[in-house]
mmCIF file of C-alpha atoms in Angstrom:
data_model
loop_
_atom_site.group_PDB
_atom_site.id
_atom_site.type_symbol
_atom_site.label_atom_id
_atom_site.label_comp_id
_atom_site.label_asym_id
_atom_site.label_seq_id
_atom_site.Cartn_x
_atom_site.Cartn_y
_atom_site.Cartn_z
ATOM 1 C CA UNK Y 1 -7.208 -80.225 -36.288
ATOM 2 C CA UNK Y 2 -3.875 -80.732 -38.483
ATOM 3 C CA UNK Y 3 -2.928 -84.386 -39.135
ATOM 4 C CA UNK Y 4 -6.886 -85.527 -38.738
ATOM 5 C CA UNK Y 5 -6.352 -85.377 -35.330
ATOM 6 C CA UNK Y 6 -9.413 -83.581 -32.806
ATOM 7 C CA UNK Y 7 -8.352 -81.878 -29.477
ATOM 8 C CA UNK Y 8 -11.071 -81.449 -26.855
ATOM 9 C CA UNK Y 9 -9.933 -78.639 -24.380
ATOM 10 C CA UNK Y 10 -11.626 -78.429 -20.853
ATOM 11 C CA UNK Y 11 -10.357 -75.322 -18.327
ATOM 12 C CA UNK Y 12 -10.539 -77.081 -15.049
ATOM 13 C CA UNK Y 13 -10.790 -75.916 -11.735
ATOM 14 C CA UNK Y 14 -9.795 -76.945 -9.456
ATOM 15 C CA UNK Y 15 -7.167 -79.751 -10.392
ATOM 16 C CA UNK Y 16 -4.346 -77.942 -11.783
ATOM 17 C CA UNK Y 17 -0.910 -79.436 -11.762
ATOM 18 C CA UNK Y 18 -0.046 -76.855 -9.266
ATOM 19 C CA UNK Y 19 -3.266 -76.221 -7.726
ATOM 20 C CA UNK Y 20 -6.354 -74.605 -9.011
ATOM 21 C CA UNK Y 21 -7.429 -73.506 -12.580
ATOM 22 C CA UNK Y 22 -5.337 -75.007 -15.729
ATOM 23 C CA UNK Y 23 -6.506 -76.124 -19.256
ATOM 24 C CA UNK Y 24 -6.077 -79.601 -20.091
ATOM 25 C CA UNK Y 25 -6.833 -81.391 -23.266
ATOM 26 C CA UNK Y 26 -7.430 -84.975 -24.790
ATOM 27 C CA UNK Y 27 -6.397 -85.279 -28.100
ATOM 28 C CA UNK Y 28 -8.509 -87.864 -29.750
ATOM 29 C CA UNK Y 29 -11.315 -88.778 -32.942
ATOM 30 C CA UNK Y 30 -14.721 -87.221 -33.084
ATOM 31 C CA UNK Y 31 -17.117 -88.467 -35.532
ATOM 32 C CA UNK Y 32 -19.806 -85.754 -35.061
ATOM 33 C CA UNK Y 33 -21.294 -87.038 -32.318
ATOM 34 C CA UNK Y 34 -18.948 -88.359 -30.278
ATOM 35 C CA UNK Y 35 -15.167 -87.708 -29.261
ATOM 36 C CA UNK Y 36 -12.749 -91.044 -28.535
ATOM 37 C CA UNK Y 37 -9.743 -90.165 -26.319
ATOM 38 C CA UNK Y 38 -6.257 -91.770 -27.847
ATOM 39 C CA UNK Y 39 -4.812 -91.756 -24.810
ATOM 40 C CA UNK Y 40 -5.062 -93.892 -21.323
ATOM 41 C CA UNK Y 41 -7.234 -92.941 -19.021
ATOM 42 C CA UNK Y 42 -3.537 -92.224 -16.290
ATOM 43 C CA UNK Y 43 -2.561 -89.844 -19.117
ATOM 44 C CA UNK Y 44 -2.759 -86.374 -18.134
ATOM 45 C CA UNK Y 45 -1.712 -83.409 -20.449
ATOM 46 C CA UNK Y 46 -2.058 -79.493 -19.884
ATOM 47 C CA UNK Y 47 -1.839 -77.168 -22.589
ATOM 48 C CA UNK Y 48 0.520 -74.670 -20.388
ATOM 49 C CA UNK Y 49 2.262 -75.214 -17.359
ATOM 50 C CA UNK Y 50 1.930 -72.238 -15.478
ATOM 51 C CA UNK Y 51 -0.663 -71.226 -12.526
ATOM 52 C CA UNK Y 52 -2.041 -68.808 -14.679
ATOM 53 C CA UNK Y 53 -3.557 -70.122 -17.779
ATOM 54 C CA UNK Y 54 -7.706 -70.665 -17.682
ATOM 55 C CA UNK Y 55 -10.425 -70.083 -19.656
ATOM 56 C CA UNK Y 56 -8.933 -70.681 -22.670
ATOM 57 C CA UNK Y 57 -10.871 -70.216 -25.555
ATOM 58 C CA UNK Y 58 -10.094 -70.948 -29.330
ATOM 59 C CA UNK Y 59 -10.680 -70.029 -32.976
ATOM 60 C CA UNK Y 60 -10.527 -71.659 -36.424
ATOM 61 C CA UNK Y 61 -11.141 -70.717 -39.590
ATOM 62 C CA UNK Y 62 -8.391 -68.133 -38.868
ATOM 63 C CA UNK Y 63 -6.002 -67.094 -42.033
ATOM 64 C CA UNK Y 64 -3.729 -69.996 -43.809
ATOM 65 C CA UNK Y 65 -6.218 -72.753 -41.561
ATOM 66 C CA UNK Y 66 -4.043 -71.375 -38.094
ATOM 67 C CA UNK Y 67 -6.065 -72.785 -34.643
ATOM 68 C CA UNK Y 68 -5.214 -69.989 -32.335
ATOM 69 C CA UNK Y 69 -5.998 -69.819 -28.662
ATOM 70 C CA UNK Y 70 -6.046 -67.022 -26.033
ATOM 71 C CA UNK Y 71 -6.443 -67.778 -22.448
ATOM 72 C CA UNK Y 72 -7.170 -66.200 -19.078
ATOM 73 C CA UNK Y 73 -3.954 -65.369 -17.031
ATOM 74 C CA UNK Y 74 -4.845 -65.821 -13.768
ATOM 75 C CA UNK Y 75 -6.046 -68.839 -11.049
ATOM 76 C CA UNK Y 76 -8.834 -68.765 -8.742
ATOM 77 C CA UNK Y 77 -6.862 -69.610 -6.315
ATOM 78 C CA UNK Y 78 -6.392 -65.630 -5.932
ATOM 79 C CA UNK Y 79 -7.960 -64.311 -8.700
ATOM 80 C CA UNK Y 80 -9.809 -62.022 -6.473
ATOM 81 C CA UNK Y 81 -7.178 -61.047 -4.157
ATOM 82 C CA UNK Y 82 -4.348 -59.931 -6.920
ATOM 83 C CA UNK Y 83 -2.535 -56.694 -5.940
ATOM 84 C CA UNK Y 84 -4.252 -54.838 -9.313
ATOM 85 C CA UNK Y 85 -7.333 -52.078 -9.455
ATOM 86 C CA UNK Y 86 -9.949 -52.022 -11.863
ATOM 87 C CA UNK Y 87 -9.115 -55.564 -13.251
ATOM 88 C CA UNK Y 88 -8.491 -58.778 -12.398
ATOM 89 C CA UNK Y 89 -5.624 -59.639 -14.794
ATOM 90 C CA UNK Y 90 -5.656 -59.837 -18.648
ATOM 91 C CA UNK Y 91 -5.539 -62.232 -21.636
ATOM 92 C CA UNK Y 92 -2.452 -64.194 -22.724
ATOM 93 C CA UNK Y 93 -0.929 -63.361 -26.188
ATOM 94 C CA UNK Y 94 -2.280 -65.383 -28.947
ATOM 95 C CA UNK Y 95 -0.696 -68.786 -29.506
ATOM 96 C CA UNK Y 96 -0.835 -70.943 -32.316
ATOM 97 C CA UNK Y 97 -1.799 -74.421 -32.289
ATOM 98 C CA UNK Y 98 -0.916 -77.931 -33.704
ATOM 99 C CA UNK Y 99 0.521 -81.559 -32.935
ATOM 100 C CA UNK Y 100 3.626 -83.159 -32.225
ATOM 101 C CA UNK Y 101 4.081 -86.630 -31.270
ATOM 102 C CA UNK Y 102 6.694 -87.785 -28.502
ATOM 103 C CA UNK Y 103 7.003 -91.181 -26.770
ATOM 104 C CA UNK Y 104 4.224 -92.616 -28.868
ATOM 105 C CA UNK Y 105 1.779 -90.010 -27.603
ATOM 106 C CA UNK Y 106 0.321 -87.133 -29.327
ATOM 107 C CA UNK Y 107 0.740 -83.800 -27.929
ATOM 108 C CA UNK Y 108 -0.307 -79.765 -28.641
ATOM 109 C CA UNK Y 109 2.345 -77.866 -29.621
ATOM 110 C CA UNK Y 110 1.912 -74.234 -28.351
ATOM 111 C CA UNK Y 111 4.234 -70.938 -30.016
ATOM 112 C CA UNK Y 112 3.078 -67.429 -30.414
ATOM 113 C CA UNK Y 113 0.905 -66.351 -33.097
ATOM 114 C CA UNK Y 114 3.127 -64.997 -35.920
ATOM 115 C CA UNK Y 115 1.374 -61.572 -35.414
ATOM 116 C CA UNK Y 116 3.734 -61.678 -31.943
ATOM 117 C CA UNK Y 117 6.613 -61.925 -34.075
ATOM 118 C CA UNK Y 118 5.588 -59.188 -36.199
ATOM 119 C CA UNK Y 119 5.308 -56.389 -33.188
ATOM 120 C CA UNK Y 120 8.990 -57.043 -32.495
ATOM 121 C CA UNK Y 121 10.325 -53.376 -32.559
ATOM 122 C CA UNK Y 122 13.795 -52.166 -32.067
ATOM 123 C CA UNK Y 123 16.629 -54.580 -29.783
ATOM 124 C CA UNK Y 124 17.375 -53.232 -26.173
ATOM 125 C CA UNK Y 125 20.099 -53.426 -24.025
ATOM 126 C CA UNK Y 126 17.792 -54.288 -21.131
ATOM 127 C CA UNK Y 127 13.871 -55.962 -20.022
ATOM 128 C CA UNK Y 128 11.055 -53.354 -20.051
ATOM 129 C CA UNK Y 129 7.333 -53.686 -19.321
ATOM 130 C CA UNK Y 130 6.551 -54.648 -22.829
ATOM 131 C CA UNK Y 131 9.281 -56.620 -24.264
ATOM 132 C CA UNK Y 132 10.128 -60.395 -25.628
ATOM 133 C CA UNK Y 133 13.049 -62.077 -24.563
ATOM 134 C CA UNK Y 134 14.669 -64.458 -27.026
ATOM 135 C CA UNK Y 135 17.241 -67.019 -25.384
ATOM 136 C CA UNK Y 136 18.724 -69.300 -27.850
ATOM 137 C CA UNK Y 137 21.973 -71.770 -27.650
ATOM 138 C CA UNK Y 138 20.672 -73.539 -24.124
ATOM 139 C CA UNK Y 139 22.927 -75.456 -22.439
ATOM 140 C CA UNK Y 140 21.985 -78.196 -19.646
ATOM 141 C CA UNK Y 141 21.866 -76.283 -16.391
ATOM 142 C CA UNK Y 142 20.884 -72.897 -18.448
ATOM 143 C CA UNK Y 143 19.191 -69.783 -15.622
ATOM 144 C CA UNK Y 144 17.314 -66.586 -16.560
ATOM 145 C CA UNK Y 145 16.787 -64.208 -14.209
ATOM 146 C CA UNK Y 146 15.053 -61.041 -14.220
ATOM 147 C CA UNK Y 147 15.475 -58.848 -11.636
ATOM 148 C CA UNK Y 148 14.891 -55.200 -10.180
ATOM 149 C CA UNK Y 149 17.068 -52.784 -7.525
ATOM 150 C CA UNK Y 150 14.569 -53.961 -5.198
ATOM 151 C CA UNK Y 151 15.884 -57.403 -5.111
ATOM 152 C CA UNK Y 152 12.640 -58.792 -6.996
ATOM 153 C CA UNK Y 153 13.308 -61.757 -8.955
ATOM 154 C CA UNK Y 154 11.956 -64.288 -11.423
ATOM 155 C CA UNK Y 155 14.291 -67.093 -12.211
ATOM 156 C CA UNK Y 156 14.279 -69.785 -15.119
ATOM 157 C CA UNK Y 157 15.945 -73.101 -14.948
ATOM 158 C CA UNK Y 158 16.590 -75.316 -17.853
ATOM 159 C CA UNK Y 159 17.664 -79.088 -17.183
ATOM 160 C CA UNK Y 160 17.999 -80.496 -20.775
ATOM 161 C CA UNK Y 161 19.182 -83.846 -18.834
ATOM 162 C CA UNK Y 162 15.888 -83.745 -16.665
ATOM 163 C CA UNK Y 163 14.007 -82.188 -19.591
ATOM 164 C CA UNK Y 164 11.967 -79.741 -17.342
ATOM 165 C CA UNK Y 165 11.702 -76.021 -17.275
ATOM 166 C CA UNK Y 166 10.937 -74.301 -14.140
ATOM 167 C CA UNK Y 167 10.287 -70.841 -12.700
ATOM 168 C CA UNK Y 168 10.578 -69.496 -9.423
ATOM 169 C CA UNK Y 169 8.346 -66.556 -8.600
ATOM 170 C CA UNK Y 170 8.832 -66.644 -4.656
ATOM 171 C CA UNK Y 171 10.542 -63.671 -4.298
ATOM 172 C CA UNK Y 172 8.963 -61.777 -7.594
ATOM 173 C CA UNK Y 173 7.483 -58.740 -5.702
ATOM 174 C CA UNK Y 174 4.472 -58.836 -4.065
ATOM 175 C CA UNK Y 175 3.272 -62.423 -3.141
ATOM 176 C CA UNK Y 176 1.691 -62.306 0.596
ATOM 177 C CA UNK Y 177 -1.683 -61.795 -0.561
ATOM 178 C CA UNK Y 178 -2.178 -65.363 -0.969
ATOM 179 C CA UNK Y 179 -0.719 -67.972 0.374
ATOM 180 C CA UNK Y 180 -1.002 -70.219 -3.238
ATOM 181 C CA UNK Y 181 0.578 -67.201 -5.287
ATOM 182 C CA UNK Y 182 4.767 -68.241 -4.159
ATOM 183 C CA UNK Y 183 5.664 -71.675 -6.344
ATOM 184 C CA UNK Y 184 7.670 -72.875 -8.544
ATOM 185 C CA UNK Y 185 6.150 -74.238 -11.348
ATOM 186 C CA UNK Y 186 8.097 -76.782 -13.704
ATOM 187 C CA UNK Y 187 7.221 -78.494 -17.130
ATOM 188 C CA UNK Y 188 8.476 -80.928 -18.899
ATOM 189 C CA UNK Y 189 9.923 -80.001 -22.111
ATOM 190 C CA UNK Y 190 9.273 -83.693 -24.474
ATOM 191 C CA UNK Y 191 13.015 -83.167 -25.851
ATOM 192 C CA UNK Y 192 15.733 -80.812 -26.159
ATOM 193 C CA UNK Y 193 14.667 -76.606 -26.149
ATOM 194 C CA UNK Y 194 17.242 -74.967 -28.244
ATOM 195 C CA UNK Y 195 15.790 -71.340 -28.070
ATOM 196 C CA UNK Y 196 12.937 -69.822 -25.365
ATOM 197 C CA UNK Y 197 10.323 -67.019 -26.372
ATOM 198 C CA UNK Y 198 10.173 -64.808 -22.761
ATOM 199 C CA UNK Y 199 7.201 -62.306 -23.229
ATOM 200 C CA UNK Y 200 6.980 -59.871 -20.726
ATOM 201 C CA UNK Y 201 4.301 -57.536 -19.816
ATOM 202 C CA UNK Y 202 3.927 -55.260 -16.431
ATOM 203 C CA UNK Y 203 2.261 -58.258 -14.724
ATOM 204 C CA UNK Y 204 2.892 -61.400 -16.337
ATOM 205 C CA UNK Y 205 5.709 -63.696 -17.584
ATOM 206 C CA UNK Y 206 4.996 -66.191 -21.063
ATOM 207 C CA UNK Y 207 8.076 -68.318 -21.726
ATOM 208 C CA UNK Y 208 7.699 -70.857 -24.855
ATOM 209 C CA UNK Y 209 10.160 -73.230 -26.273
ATOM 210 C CA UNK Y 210 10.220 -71.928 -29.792
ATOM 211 C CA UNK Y 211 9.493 -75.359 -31.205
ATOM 212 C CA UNK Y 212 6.383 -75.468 -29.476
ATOM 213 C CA UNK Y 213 6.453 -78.138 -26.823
ATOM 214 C CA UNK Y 214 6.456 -76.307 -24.155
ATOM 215 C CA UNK Y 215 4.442 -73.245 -22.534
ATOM 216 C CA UNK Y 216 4.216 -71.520 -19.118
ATOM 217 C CA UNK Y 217 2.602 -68.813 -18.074
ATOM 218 C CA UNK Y 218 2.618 -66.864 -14.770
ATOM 219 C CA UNK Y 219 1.813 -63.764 -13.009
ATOM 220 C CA UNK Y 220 4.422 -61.711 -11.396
ATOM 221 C CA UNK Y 221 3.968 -57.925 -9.035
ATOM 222 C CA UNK Y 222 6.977 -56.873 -8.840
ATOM 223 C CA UNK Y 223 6.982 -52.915 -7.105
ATOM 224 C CA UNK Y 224 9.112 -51.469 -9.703
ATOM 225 C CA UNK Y 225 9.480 -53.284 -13.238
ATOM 226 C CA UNK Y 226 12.922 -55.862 -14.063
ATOM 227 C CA UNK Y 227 15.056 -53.841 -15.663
ATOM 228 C CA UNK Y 228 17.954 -56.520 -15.310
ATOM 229 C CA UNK Y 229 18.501 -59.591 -16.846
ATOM 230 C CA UNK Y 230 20.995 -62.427 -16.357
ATOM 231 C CA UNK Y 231 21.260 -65.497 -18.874
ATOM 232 C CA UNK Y 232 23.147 -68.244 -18.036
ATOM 233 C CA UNK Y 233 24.201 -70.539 -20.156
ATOM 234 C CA UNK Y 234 22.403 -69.064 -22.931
ATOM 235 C CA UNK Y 235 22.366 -65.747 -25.486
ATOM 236 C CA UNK Y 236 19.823 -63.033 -25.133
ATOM 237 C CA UNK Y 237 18.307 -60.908 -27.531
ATOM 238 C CA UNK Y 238 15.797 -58.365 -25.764
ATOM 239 C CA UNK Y 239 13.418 -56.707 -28.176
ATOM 240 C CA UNK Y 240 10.692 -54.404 -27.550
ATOM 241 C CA UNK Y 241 6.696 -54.642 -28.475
ATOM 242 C CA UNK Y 242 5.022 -51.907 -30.353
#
């Protein structure tokens, strides 16, 4: 790993920060034989904060020495009872990996593989089903919404004073089908984010602070897609994905 550091990444379940399935990590020295956690035993650190990141797997030896990772978006909390037919939900986009140190402790930092950046087709004037959301110039306080005529909505929330990020998928579209599918899940952010990376697919939200220190990942059903968005405290630059 960069900086002679070693991660050691277990998927859990259950024992998630907000219930069920998550991927946490030690970061740490191996010697070949055996691995020595840097960290207390009361530190606890998750690779994304979302309900829906598990099984992540990773790969080296990938071009210009990237470690990328690609997990599982969904929680076995309800894995088998999402509203979809003839799968039970699909991979996350490819992130890259690497270190960052705050508060004395060592950390992976998560963005999108550079291949993410590179499907970026033409800007639109508002969210589709395949689309990334760039939101840069955050301010303390700072809400995204995205929203449909149905009165489905996802909402963001940026507290640069708190340093968390949350989001609210209560009323996203259809959540009855499990009692542990409504939350709001928050993260803390280890410093300021000056821009978020919003990737959104038909079923599934991926927000990232560009920098890399945070990532959260959740499924959404809305019943028709968001075709609205509303950034406050914040500018938004909607592109689509080939």
């Amino acid at each position: 790993m960069s900086n002679g550091k070693w991660v050691l990444v277990c998927n859990i379940n259950p024992g998630g920060p907000f219930g069920g399935s998550a991927t946490q990590y030690f970061v740490g020295n191996f010697d070949g034989h055996k691995f020595t956690c840097e960290s207390k035993p009361d530190v606890t650190k998750w690779m994304d904060y979302g309900k829906d990141h598990y099984a992540t797997v990773t790969f080296d030896n990938a071009p210009d020495g990237r470690h990328v990772a690609i997990a599982w978006m969904s929680n076995w909390q309800y894995a088998t009872q999402v509203p979809t037919q003839q799968y039970r939900s699909a991979n996350s986009i490819p992130r890259d990996l690497g270190i960052f140190t705050d508060g004395g402790e060592d950390y992976v930092s998560v963005v999108p593989s550079p291949e993410m950046t590179a499907a970026r087709g033409r800007r639109l004037a508002s969210p589709s089903t395949k689309c990334e959301i760039v939101v840069s110039k955050l301010r303390d306080g700072a809400t995204i919404a995205l929203s449909n005529g149905k009165g489905e909505k996802v909402t963001m929330t940026y507290k640069a004073k708190n340093k968390t990020f949350a989001m609210d998928r209560r009323t996203s579209g259809k959540v009855d089908f499990s009692d542990a599918f409504p939350c709001v899940t928050t993260a803390p952010t280890h410093g300021r984010i000056n821009t978020l990376r919003i990737f959104v697919d038909a079923s599934s939200i991926e927000a990232f602070d560009a920098d890399g220190k945070m990532a959260m990942t959740n499924l959404v059903f809305p019943t028709e897609p968001y075709n609205k968005l509303t950034v406050k405290g914040g500018k938004a630059v909607i592109y689509e994905i080939k």
